[in-house]
PDB file of C-alpha atoms and ligand atoms in Angstrom:
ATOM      1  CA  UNK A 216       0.000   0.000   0.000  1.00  0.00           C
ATOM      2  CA  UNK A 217       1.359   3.429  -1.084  1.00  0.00           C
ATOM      3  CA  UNK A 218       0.191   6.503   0.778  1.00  0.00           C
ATOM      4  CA  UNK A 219       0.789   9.941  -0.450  1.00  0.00           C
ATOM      5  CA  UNK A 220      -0.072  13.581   1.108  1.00  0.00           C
ATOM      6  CA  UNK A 221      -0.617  16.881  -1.080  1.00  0.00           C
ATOM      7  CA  UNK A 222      -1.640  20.195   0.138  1.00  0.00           C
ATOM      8  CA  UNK A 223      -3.414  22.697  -1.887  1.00  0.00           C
ATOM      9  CA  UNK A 224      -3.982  26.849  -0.906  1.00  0.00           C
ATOM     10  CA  UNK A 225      -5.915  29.845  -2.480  1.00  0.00           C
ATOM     11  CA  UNK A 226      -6.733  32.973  -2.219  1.00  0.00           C
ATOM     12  CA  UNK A 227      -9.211  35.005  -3.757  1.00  0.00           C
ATOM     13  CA  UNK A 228     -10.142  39.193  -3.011  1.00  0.00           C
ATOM     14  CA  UNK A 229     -14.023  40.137  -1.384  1.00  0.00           C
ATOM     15  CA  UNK A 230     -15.939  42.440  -4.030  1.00  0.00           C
ATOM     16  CA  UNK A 231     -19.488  43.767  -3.632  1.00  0.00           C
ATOM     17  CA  UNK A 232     -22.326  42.048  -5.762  1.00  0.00           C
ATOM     18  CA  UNK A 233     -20.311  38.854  -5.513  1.00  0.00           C
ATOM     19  CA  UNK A 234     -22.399  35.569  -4.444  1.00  0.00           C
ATOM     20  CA  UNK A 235     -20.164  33.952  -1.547  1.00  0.00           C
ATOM     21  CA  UNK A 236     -19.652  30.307  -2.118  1.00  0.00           C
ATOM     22  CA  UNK A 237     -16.989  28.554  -0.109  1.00  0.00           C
ATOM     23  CA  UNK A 238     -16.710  24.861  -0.367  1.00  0.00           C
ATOM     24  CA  UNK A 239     -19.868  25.206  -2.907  1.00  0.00           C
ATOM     25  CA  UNK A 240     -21.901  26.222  -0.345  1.00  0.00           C
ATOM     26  CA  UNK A 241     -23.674  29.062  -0.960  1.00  0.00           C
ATOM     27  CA  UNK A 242     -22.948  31.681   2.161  1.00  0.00           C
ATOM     28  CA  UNK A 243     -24.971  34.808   2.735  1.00  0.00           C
ATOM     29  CA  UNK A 244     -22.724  37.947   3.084  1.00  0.00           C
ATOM     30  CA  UNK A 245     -22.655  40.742   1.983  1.00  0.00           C
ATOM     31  CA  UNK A 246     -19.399  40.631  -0.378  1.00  0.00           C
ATOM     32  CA  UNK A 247     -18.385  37.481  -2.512  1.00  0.00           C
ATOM     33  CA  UNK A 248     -14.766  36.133  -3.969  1.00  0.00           C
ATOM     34  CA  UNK A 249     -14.209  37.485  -7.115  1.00  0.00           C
ATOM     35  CA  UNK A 250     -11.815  35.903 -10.211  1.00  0.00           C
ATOM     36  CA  UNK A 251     -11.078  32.999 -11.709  1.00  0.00           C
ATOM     37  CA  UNK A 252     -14.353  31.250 -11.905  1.00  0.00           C
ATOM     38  CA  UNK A 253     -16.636  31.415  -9.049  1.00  0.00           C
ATOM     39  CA  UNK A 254     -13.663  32.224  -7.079  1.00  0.00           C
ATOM     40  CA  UNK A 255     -14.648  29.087  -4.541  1.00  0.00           C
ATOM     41  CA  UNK A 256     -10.796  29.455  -2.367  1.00  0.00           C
ATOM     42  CA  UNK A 257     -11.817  25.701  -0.797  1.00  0.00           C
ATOM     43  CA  UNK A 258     -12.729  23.716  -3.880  1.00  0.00           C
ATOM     44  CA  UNK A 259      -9.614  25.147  -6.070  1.00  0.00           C
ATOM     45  CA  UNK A 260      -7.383  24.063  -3.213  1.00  0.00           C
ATOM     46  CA  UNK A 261      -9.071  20.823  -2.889  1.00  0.00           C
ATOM     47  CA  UNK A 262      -8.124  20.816  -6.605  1.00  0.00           C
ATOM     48  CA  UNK A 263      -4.626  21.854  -5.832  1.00  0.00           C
ATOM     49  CA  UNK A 264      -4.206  19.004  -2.783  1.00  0.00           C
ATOM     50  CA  UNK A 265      -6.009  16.107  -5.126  1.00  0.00           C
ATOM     51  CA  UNK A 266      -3.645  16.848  -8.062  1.00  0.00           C
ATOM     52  CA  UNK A 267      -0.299  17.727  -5.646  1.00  0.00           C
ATOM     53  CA  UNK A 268      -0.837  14.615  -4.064  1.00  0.00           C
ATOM     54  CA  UNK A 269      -0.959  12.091  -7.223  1.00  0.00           C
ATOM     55  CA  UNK A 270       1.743  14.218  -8.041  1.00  0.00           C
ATOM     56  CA  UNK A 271      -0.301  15.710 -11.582  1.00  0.00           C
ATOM     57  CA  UNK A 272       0.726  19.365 -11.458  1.00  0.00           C
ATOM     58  CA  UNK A 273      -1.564  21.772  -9.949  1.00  0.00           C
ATOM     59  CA  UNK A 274      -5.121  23.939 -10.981  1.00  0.00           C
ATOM     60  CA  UNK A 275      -3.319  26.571 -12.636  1.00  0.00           C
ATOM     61  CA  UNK A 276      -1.802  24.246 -15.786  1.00  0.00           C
ATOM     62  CA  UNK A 277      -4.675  22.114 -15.897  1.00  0.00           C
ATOM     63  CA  UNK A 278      -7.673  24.563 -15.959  1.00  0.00           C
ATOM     64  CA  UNK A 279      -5.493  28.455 -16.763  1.00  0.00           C
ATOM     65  CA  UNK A 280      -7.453  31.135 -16.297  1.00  0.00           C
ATOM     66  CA  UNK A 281      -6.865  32.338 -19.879  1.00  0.00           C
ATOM     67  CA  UNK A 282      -8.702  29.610 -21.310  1.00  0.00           C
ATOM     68  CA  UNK A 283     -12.002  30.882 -22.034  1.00  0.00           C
ATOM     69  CA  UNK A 284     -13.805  27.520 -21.335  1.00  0.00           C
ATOM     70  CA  UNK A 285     -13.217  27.798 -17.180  1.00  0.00           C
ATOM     71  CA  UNK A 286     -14.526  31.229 -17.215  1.00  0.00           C
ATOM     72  CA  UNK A 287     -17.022  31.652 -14.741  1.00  0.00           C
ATOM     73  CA  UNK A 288     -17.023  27.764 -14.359  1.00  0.00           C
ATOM     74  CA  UNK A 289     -18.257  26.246 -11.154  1.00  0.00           C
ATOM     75  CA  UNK A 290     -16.051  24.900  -9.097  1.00  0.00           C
ATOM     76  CA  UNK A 291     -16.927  21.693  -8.472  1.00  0.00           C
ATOM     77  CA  UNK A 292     -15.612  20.809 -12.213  1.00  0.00           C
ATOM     78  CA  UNK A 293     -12.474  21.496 -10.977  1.00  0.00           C
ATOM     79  CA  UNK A 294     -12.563  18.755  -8.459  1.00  0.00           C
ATOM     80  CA  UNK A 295     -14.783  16.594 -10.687  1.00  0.00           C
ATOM     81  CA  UNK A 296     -12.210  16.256 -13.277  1.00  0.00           C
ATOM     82  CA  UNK A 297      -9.364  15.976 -10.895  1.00  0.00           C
ATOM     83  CA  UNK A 298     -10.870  13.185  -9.261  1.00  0.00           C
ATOM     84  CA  UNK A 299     -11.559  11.562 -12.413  1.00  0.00           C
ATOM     85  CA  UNK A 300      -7.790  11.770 -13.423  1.00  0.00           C
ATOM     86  CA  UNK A 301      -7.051  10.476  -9.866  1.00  0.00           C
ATOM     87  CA  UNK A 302      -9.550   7.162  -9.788  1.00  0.00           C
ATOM     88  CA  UNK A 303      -7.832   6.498 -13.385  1.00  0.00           C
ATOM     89  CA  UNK A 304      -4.474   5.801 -11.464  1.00  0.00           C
ATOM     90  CA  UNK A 305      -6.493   3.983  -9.204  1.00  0.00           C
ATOM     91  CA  UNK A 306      -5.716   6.191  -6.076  1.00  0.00           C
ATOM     92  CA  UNK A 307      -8.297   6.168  -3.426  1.00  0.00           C
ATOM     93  CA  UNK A 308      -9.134   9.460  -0.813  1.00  0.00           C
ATOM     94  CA  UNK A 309      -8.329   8.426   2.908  1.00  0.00           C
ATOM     95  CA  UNK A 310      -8.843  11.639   4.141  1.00  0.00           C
ATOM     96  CA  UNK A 311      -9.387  15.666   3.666  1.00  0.00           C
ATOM     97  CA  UNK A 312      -8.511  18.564   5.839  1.00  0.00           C
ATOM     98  CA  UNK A 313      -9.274  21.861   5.421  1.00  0.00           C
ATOM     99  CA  UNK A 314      -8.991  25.664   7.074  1.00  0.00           C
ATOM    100  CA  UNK A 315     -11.163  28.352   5.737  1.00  0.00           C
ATOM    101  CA  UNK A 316      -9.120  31.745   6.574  1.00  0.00           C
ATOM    102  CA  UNK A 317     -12.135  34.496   7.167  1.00  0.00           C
ATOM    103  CA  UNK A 318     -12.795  37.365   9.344  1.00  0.00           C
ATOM    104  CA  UNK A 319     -16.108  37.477   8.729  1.00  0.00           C
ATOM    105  CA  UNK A 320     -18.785  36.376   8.334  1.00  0.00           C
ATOM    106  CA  UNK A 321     -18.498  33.480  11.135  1.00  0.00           C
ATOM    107  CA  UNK A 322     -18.878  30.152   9.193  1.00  0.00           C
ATOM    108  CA  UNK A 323     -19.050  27.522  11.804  1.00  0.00           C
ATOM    109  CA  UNK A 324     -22.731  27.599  11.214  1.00  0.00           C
ATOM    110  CA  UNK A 325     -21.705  25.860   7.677  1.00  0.00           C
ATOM    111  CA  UNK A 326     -19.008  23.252   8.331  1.00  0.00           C
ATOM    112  CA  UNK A 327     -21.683  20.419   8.142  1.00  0.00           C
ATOM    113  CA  UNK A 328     -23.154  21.712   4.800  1.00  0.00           C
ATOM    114  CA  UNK A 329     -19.558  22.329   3.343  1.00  0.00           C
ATOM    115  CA  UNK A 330     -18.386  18.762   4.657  1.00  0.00           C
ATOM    116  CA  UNK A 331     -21.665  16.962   3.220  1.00  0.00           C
ATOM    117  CA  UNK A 332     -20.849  18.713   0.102  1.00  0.00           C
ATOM    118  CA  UNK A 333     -17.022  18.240  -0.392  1.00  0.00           C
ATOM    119  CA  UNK A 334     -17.826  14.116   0.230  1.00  0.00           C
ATOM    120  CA  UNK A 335     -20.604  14.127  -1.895  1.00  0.00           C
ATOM    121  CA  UNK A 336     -17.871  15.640  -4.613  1.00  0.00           C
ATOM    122  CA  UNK A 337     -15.325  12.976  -3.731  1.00  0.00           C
ATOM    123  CA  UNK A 338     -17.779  10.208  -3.291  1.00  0.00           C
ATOM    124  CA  UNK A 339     -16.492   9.731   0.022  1.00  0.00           C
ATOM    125  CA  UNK A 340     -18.606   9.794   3.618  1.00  0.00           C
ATOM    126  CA  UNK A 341     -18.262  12.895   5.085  1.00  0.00           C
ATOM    127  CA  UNK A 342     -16.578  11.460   8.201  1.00  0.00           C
ATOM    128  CA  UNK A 343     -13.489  11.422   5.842  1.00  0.00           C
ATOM    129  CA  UNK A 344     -13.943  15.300   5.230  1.00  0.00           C
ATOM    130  CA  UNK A 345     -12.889  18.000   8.074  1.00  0.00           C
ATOM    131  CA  UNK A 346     -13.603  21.537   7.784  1.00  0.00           C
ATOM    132  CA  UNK A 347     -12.394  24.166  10.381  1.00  0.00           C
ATOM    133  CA  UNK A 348     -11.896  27.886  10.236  1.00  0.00           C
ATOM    134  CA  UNK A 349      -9.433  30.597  11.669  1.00  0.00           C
ATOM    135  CA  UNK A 350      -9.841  34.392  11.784  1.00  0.00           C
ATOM    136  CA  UNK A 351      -6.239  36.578  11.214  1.00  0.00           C
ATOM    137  CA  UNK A 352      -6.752  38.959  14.482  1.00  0.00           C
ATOM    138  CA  UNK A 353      -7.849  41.640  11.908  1.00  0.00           C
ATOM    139  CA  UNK A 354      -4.757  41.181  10.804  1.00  0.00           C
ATOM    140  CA  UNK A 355      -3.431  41.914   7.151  1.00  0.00           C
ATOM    141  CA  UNK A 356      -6.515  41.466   3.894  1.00  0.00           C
ATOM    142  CA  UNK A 357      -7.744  38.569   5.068  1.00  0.00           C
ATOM    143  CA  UNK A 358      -8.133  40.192   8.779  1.00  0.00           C
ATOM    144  CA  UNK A 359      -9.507  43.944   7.225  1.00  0.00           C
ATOM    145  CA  UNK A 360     -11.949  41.336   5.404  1.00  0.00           C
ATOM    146  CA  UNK A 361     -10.364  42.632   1.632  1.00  0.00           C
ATOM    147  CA  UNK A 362      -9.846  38.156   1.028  1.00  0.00           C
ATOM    148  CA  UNK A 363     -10.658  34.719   2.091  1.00  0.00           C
ATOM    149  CA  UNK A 364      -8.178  31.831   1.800  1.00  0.00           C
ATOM    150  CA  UNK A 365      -8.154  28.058   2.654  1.00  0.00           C
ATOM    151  CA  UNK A 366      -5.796  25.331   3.252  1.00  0.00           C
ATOM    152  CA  UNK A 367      -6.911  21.809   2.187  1.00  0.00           C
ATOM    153  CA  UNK A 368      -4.577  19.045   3.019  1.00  0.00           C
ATOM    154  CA  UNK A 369      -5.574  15.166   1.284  1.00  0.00           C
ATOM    155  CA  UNK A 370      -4.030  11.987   2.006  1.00  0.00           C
ATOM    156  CA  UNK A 371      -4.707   9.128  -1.241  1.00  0.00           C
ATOM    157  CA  UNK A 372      -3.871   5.505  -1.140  1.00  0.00           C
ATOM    158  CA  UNK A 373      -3.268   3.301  -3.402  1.00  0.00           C
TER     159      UNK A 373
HETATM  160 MG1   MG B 601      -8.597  30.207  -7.052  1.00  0.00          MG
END
């Protein structure tokens, strides 16, 4: 049995008029993530950790932002097709980790719906998904509430 770790990150700025999704789960707030795609910081580094970890490159060579096709994509395809290229090479997800860096607004009130919703993605139970959340001490953009960021760590067997 081979085990391997990969960690993804990302990091997207808070506009006005933006729908917040983190994890695909819609949030209500009052600003959004704005940029590549639906700017959704926990599913493109789910992305990031999936690929890192079977060792397949990372988000930014398989789906660039200049390619007109992931515009505005959701960002569940992201993790759809990584998966996809994953199962091929017959690795299977042990576990996933994640840490959603916001000020505001608080999300604990949405772990459950963003873990139901990142195993429902993997086709995993959700008692293999972990979702957690830190504020910055109003420190820096992510602390004057300017960003959002996450960490997602994934271990894969095989
Ligand atoms: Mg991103």
């Amino acid at each position: 049995m081979e085990f391997r770790t990969g960690i993804g990150y990302d990091l997207h700025p808070l506009k006005k008029g933006v729908r917040l999704v983190i994890g695909g789960v819609p949030i209500p707030y009052d600003k959004g993530l704005s940029g590549h795609s639906d700017g959704d910081i926990v599913l493109h580094a789910l992305t990031d950790a999936l690929l890192g970890a079977a060792g397949l490159g990372d988000i930014g060579s398989r789906f660039p932002d200049t390619d007109p096709q992931w515009k505005g994509i959701e960002s569940r395809i992201f993790v759809e097709k990584s998966l996809a290229l994953l199962r091929r090479r017959k690795f299977q997800i042990c576990f996933v980790d994640c840490i959603i860096l916001a000020e505001a607004p608080k999300l604990m009130p949405y772990f459950q719906a963003i873990q139901k919703k990142i195993a429902l993605l993997l086709k995993i139970t959700p008692s293999r998904v972990s979702v957690k959340a830190k504020t910055q001490e109003k420190l820096g953009s992510i602390g004057q509430k300017k960003a959002m960021a996450a960490f997602v760590a994934v271990t894969l067997k095989r």
